Every structure is written in structure tokens, then in C-alpha cells.
Amino acid sequence: MAESVVLDPVDLRLLRLLQNDARMTYRDLAAQVGVAPSTCLDRVTRLRRSGVILGHQLRLDPAKLGRGLEALLSVQVRPHRRELVGPFVDRIRALPESRTVFHLTGPDDYLVHVAVADMADLQRLVLDEFTARREVARVETRLIFQQWDCGPLLPPGHGLPKPAEQA
């Protein structure tokens, strides 16, 4: 497991702002945090080098791309051995419908978030790309009605203020 990085209040403010708008200029970011632009650049560079900031992503609306139906597929792989797991994960990650793949503990080995055109496309995906594989023992499908993004990811103890204790 990777070691955590010590972050001071300025780092935490930078991360919170960048998670809400990764396109902010260093000048605007520095002004909001209260440091010089050169200091801001140095700090963000350090956060990237230390692996705290992993990159920047462009988020797309699946429905506007003709993939208006999203689902979570719980997948059991049997036998659950490394020589089968690697190729399975590689294949699933290569599918254009796959959004995210999680390796889990418990009765299911994987949870795969997919985006497809419609119910027929979802059926095709499950039958042709998942259950047709020898190592897949079971697939359960759950449709996603709606999803919400949550707040910025911060280290433990740096989230929302705790409610005041009652006397």
C-alpha cells in the first residue's frame, strides 16, 4: 500500500480547488489560496511528483454519446487465479462500454461499471463479452437510475466540520 503524504492547509486548499476545477490558472489558484503564483506552481508540481495528483481527466456525458443506459455488473470468476484474472481484466478494460473495473473481496470478484446504448446492447454485452468467457461463473446486472458526484477527496479529518457536541 502506498504511503500517505503529509499535506499542510495550503496543499489541502489547492487540492480542494483543483478537484472542483482542474483548469484553474496558477494565478487564479494562487490568489484564492493566498500564495504567490510561483509558490503555487511549486506546490502543485510537488503534489504531482509525490503522486497525490494523478492526472487530469475530461468527463463526458455517456447519454450524449449514445450510451444512455448505465449498469453495474457483479462478476464471479472461477477459478480465481492470477493466470485467468490478468487476461480477464485486460479484456474488460479494453471494451468501449467499460467505464470502471473494481477488484473486490466477498462473493463477487469484480464490479464493472458499463455504459451502453440500450437494453438490447446491455444484453449483447453481458452474453457475448462476459458470460461467454470460460472463467466467468456468474454475472449479476444492476441498472443505474441516477448517480451523483461527491465532494473532493481529502485526507481523514480534513472533510466537513464535525457538528458541535451537545452539552
PDB file of C-alpha atoms in Angstrom:
ATOM      1  CA  MET A   1       0.000   0.000   0.000  1.00  0.00           C
ATOM      2  CA  ALA A   2       1.284   3.457  -0.847  1.00  0.00           C
ATOM      3  CA  GLU A   3       2.336   5.716   1.990  1.00  0.00           C
ATOM      4  CA  SER A   4       0.327   8.839   2.626  1.00  0.00           C
ATOM      5  CA  VAL A   5       1.869  12.251   2.013  1.00  0.00           C
ATOM      6  CA  VAL A   6       1.908  14.968   4.664  1.00  0.00           C
ATOM      7  CA  LEU A   7      -0.217  17.880   3.471  1.00  0.00           C
ATOM      8  CA  ASP A   8      -0.448  21.307   5.067  1.00  0.00           C
ATOM      9  CA  PRO A   9      -3.510  23.594   4.948  1.00  0.00           C
ATOM     10  CA  VAL A  10      -2.302  25.313   1.745  1.00  0.00           C
ATOM     11  CA  ASP A  11      -1.900  21.936  -0.001  1.00  0.00           C
ATOM     12  CA  LEU A  12      -5.387  20.926   1.119  1.00  0.00           C
ATOM     13  CA  ARG A  13      -6.917  24.152  -0.212  1.00  0.00           C
ATOM     14  CA  LEU A  14      -5.088  23.674  -3.528  1.00  0.00           C
ATOM     15  CA  LEU A  15      -6.389  20.116  -3.830  1.00  0.00           C
ATOM     16  CA  ARG A  16      -9.946  21.123  -2.975  1.00  0.00           C
ATOM     17  CA  LEU A  17      -9.902  23.895  -5.604  1.00  0.00           C
ATOM     18  CA  LEU A  18      -8.277  21.751  -8.291  1.00  0.00           C
ATOM     19  CA  GLN A  19     -10.748  18.911  -7.738  1.00  0.00           C
ATOM     20  CA  ASN A  20     -13.580  21.335  -8.367  1.00  0.00           C
ATOM     21  CA  ASP A  21     -11.906  22.939 -11.416  1.00  0.00           C
ATOM     22  CA  ALA A  22      -8.676  21.377 -12.698  1.00  0.00           C
ATOM     23  CA  ARG A  23      -8.457  24.053 -15.414  1.00  0.00           C
ATOM     24  CA  MET A  24      -7.829  26.927 -12.980  1.00  0.00           C
ATOM     25  CA  THR A  25      -4.803  29.021 -13.885  1.00  0.00           C
ATOM     26  CA  TYR A  26      -1.947  29.117 -11.393  1.00  0.00           C
ATOM     27  CA  ARG A  27      -2.550  32.846 -10.994  1.00  0.00           C
ATOM     28  CA  ASP A  28      -6.232  32.331 -10.020  1.00  0.00           C
ATOM     29  CA  LEU A  29      -5.370  29.342  -7.857  1.00  0.00           C
ATOM     30  CA  ALA A  30      -2.628  31.280  -6.055  1.00  0.00           C
ATOM     31  CA  ALA A  31      -4.954  34.232  -5.454  1.00  0.00           C
ATOM     32  CA  GLN A  32      -7.630  32.013  -3.901  1.00  0.00           C
ATOM     33  CA  VAL A  33      -5.119  30.219  -1.681  1.00  0.00           C
ATOM     34  CA  GLY A  34      -3.171  33.335  -0.736  1.00  0.00           C
ATOM     35  CA  VAL A  35       0.285  32.449  -2.063  1.00  0.00           C
ATOM     36  CA  ALA A  36       2.470  33.723  -4.912  1.00  0.00           C
ATOM     37  CA  PRO A  37       1.890  32.100  -8.337  1.00  0.00           C
ATOM     38  CA  SER A  38       5.458  30.688  -8.287  1.00  0.00           C
ATOM     39  CA  THR A  39       4.794  29.115  -4.870  1.00  0.00           C
ATOM     40  CA  CYS A  40       1.522  27.705  -6.195  1.00  0.00           C
ATOM     41  CA  LEU A  41       3.299  26.186  -9.210  1.00  0.00           C
ATOM     42  CA  ASP A  42       5.987  24.651  -6.960  1.00  0.00           C
ATOM     43  CA  ARG A  43       3.392  23.155  -4.641  1.00  0.00           C
ATOM     44  CA  VAL A  44       1.265  21.682  -7.440  1.00  0.00           C
ATOM     45  CA  THR A  45       4.407  20.268  -9.079  1.00  0.00           C
ATOM     46  CA  ARG A  46       5.377  18.656  -5.748  1.00  0.00           C
ATOM     47  CA  LEU A  47       1.862  17.207  -5.385  1.00  0.00           C
ATOM     48  CA  ARG A  48       2.156  15.698  -8.880  1.00  0.00           C
ATOM     49  CA  ARG A  49       5.656  14.277  -8.283  1.00  0.00           C
ATOM     50  CA  SER A  50       4.614  12.749  -4.957  1.00  0.00           C
ATOM     51  CA  GLY A  51       1.687  11.005  -6.664  1.00  0.00           C
ATOM     52  CA  VAL A  52      -1.066  12.868  -4.807  1.00  0.00           C
ATOM     53  CA  ILE A  53      -2.279  14.374  -8.104  1.00  0.00           C
ATOM     54  CA  LEU A  54      -2.574  11.526 -10.594  1.00  0.00           C
ATOM     55  CA  GLY A  55      -3.611  13.455 -13.663  1.00  0.00           C
ATOM     56  CA  HIS A  56      -6.466  15.334 -15.288  1.00  0.00           C
ATOM     57  CA  GLN A  57      -9.473  13.807 -16.973  1.00  0.00           C
ATOM     58  CA  LEU A  58     -12.074  15.041 -19.364  1.00  0.00           C
ATOM     59  CA  ARG A  59     -15.541  13.905 -18.246  1.00  0.00           C
ATOM     60  CA  LEU A  60     -18.064  13.092 -20.946  1.00  0.00           C
ATOM     61  CA  ASP A  61     -21.816  12.572 -20.749  1.00  0.00           C
ATOM     62  CA  PRO A  62     -22.443   8.943 -21.815  1.00  0.00           C
ATOM     63  CA  ALA A  63     -26.040   9.713 -22.862  1.00  0.00           C
ATOM     64  CA  LYS A  64     -24.862  12.417 -25.275  1.00  0.00           C
ATOM     65  CA  LEU A  65     -22.543   9.821 -26.827  1.00  0.00           C
ATOM     66  CA  GLY A  66     -25.384   7.364 -27.430  1.00  0.00           C
ATOM     67  CA  ARG A  67     -24.730   5.354 -24.255  1.00  0.00           C
ATOM     68  CA  GLY A  68     -27.710   6.402 -22.149  1.00  0.00           C
ATOM     69  CA  LEU A  69     -28.066   3.180 -20.161  1.00  0.00           C
ATOM     70  CA  GLU A  70     -25.543   2.512 -17.398  1.00  0.00           C
ATOM     71  CA  ALA A  71     -25.253  -0.595 -15.258  1.00  0.00           C
ATOM     72  CA  LEU A  72     -23.092  -2.284 -12.653  1.00  0.00           C
ATOM     73  CA  LEU A  73     -22.109  -5.863 -13.418  1.00  0.00           C
ATOM     74  CA  SER A  74     -21.101  -8.059 -10.477  1.00  0.00           C
ATOM     75  CA  VAL A  75     -18.863 -10.791 -11.880  1.00  0.00           C
ATOM     76  CA  GLN A  76     -17.647 -14.025 -10.317  1.00  0.00           C
ATOM     77  CA  VAL A  77     -14.561 -15.574 -11.914  1.00  0.00           C
ATOM     78  CA  ARG A  78     -13.792 -19.257 -11.328  1.00  0.00           C
ATOM     79  CA  PRO A  79     -11.226 -20.362 -10.645  1.00  0.00           C
ATOM     80  CA  HIS A  80      -9.968 -17.055  -9.276  1.00  0.00           C
ATOM     81  CA  ARG A  81      -6.313 -17.487 -10.247  1.00  0.00           C
ATOM     82  CA  ARG A  82      -3.772 -14.943 -11.439  1.00  0.00           C
ATOM     83  CA  GLU A  83      -3.311 -16.550 -14.864  1.00  0.00           C
ATOM     84  CA  LEU A  84      -7.040 -16.042 -15.568  1.00  0.00           C
ATOM     85  CA  VAL A  85      -7.507 -12.743 -13.751  1.00  0.00           C
ATOM     86  CA  GLY A  86      -4.943 -10.737 -15.763  1.00  0.00           C
ATOM     87  CA  PRO A  87      -6.328 -11.557 -19.215  1.00  0.00           C
ATOM     88  CA  PHE A  88      -9.912 -11.141 -17.962  1.00  0.00           C
ATOM     89  CA  VAL A  89      -9.217  -7.641 -16.592  1.00  0.00           C
ATOM     90  CA  ASP A  90      -7.290  -6.663 -19.744  1.00  0.00           C
ATOM     91  CA  ARG A  91     -10.207  -7.742 -21.954  1.00  0.00           C
ATOM     92  CA  ILE A  92     -12.856  -5.994 -19.850  1.00  0.00           C
ATOM     93  CA  ARG A  93     -10.809  -2.767 -19.687  1.00  0.00           C
ATOM     94  CA  ALA A  94     -10.476  -2.821 -23.490  1.00  0.00           C
ATOM     95  CA  LEU A  95     -14.248  -2.895 -24.046  1.00  0.00           C
ATOM     96  CA  PRO A  96     -15.560   0.517 -25.142  1.00  0.00           C
ATOM     97  CA  GLU A  97     -18.583   0.036 -22.848  1.00  0.00           C
ATOM     98  CA  SER A  98     -16.449  -0.361 -19.704  1.00  0.00           C
ATOM     99  CA  ARG A  99     -16.151   2.743 -17.533  1.00  0.00           C
ATOM    100  CA  THR A 100     -14.569   1.379 -14.336  1.00  0.00           C
ATOM    101  CA  VAL A 101     -13.471  -2.032 -13.077  1.00  0.00           C
ATOM    102  CA  PHE A 102     -13.133  -2.835  -9.376  1.00  0.00           C
ATOM    103  CA  HIS A 103     -11.464  -5.989  -7.981  1.00  0.00           C
ATOM    104  CA  LEU A 104     -13.414  -6.927  -4.833  1.00  0.00           C
ATOM    105  CA  THR A 105     -13.448  -9.144  -1.791  1.00  0.00           C
ATOM    106  CA  GLY A 106     -16.564 -11.144  -0.978  1.00  0.00           C
ATOM    107  CA  PRO A 107     -18.778 -13.333  -3.165  1.00  0.00           C
ATOM    108  CA  ASP A 108     -18.194 -11.255  -6.314  1.00  0.00           C
ATOM    109  CA  ASP A 109     -14.707 -10.832  -7.716  1.00  0.00           C
ATOM    110  CA  TYR A 110     -15.341  -7.775  -9.898  1.00  0.00           C
ATOM    111  CA  LEU A 111     -17.731  -4.876 -10.185  1.00  0.00           C
ATOM    112  CA  VAL A 112     -17.786  -3.365 -13.667  1.00  0.00           C
ATOM    113  CA  HIS A 113     -19.471  -0.044 -14.454  1.00  0.00           C
ATOM    114  CA  VAL A 114     -20.632  -0.069 -18.078  1.00  0.00           C
ATOM    115  CA  ALA A 115     -22.425   2.385 -20.371  1.00  0.00           C
ATOM    116  CA  VAL A 116     -24.424   1.023 -23.317  1.00  0.00           C
ATOM    117  CA  ALA A 117     -26.923   2.276 -25.877  1.00  0.00           C
ATOM    118  CA  ASP A 118     -29.975   0.390 -24.644  1.00  0.00           C
ATOM    119  CA  MET A 119     -31.252  -2.825 -23.047  1.00  0.00           C
ATOM    120  CA  ALA A 120     -30.502  -4.918 -26.163  1.00  0.00           C
ATOM    121  CA  ASP A 121     -26.921  -3.594 -26.161  1.00  0.00           C
ATOM    122  CA  LEU A 122     -26.582  -4.463 -22.468  1.00  0.00           C
ATOM    123  CA  GLN A 123     -27.855  -7.989 -23.135  1.00  0.00           C
ATOM    124  CA  ARG A 124     -25.376  -8.383 -26.005  1.00  0.00           C
ATOM    125  CA  LEU A 125     -22.519  -7.147 -23.806  1.00  0.00           C
ATOM    126  CA  VAL A 126     -23.352  -9.493 -20.918  1.00  0.00           C
ATOM    127  CA  LEU A 127     -23.860 -12.553 -23.136  1.00  0.00           C
ATOM    128  CA  ASP A 128     -21.078 -12.004 -25.684  1.00  0.00           C
ATOM    129  CA  GLU A 129     -18.352 -10.388 -23.587  1.00  0.00           C
ATOM    130  CA  PHE A 130     -18.911 -11.690 -20.061  1.00  0.00           C
ATOM    131  CA  THR A 131     -20.840 -14.962 -19.738  1.00  0.00           C
ATOM    132  CA  ALA A 132     -19.298 -16.340 -22.937  1.00  0.00           C
ATOM    133  CA  ARG A 133     -15.880 -16.332 -21.240  1.00  0.00           C
ATOM    134  CA  ARG A 134     -14.854 -19.681 -19.729  1.00  0.00           C
ATOM    135  CA  GLU A 135     -13.645 -18.152 -16.471  1.00  0.00           C
ATOM    136  CA  VAL A 136     -16.862 -16.226 -15.771  1.00  0.00           C
ATOM    137  CA  ALA A 137     -19.060 -18.249 -13.422  1.00  0.00           C
ATOM    138  CA  ARG A 138     -21.793 -15.669 -12.799  1.00  0.00           C
ATOM    139  CA  VAL A 139     -22.861 -12.133 -13.724  1.00  0.00           C
ATOM    140  CA  GLU A 140     -25.485 -10.059 -11.918  1.00  0.00           C
ATOM    141  CA  THR A 141     -26.683  -6.852 -13.540  1.00  0.00           C
ATOM    142  CA  ARG A 142     -27.929  -3.764 -11.733  1.00  0.00           C
ATOM    143  CA  LEU A 143     -29.199  -0.769 -13.688  1.00  0.00           C
ATOM    144  CA  ILE A 144     -28.115   2.693 -12.591  1.00  0.00           C
ATOM    145  CA  PHE A 145     -31.041   5.103 -12.397  1.00  0.00           C
ATOM    146  CA  GLN A 146     -29.004   8.132 -11.353  1.00  0.00           C
ATOM    147  CA  GLN A 147     -25.600   8.968  -9.919  1.00  0.00           C
ATOM    148  CA  TRP A 148     -24.109  11.884  -8.032  1.00  0.00           C
ATOM    149  CA  ASP A 149     -20.546  13.064  -7.643  1.00  0.00           C
ATOM    150  CA  CYS A 150     -19.445  13.663  -4.089  1.00  0.00           C
ATOM    151  CA  GLY A 151     -17.157  16.274  -2.586  1.00  0.00           C
ATOM    152  CA  PRO A 152     -13.409  16.474  -3.025  1.00  0.00           C
ATOM    153  CA  LEU A 153     -11.255  13.660  -1.641  1.00  0.00           C
ATOM    154  CA  LEU A 154      -9.232  14.873   1.313  1.00  0.00           C
ATOM    155  CA  PRO A 155      -7.185  13.056   3.967  1.00  0.00           C
ATOM    156  CA  PRO A 156      -9.084  11.751   7.019  1.00  0.00           C
ATOM    157  CA  GLY A 157     -10.005  14.519   9.428  1.00  0.00           C
ATOM    158  CA  HIS A 158      -9.981  17.250   6.755  1.00  0.00           C
ATOM    159  CA  GLY A 159     -13.539  16.906   5.458  1.00  0.00           C
ATOM    160  CA  LEU A 160     -16.664  18.700   6.580  1.00  0.00           C
ATOM    161  CA  PRO A 161     -16.572  20.254  10.030  1.00  0.00           C
ATOM    162  CA  LYS A 162     -17.932  17.984  12.740  1.00  0.00           C
ATOM    163  CA  PRO A 163     -21.174  19.086  14.437  1.00  0.00           C
ATOM    164  CA  ALA A 164     -20.658  20.749  17.813  1.00  0.00           C
ATOM    165  CA  GLU A 165     -21.070  18.408  20.727  1.00  0.00           C
ATOM    166  CA  GLN A 166     -24.243  18.941  22.689  1.00  0.00           C
ATOM    167  CA  ALA A 167     -23.939  19.769  26.378  1.00  0.00           C
TER     168      ALA A 167
END
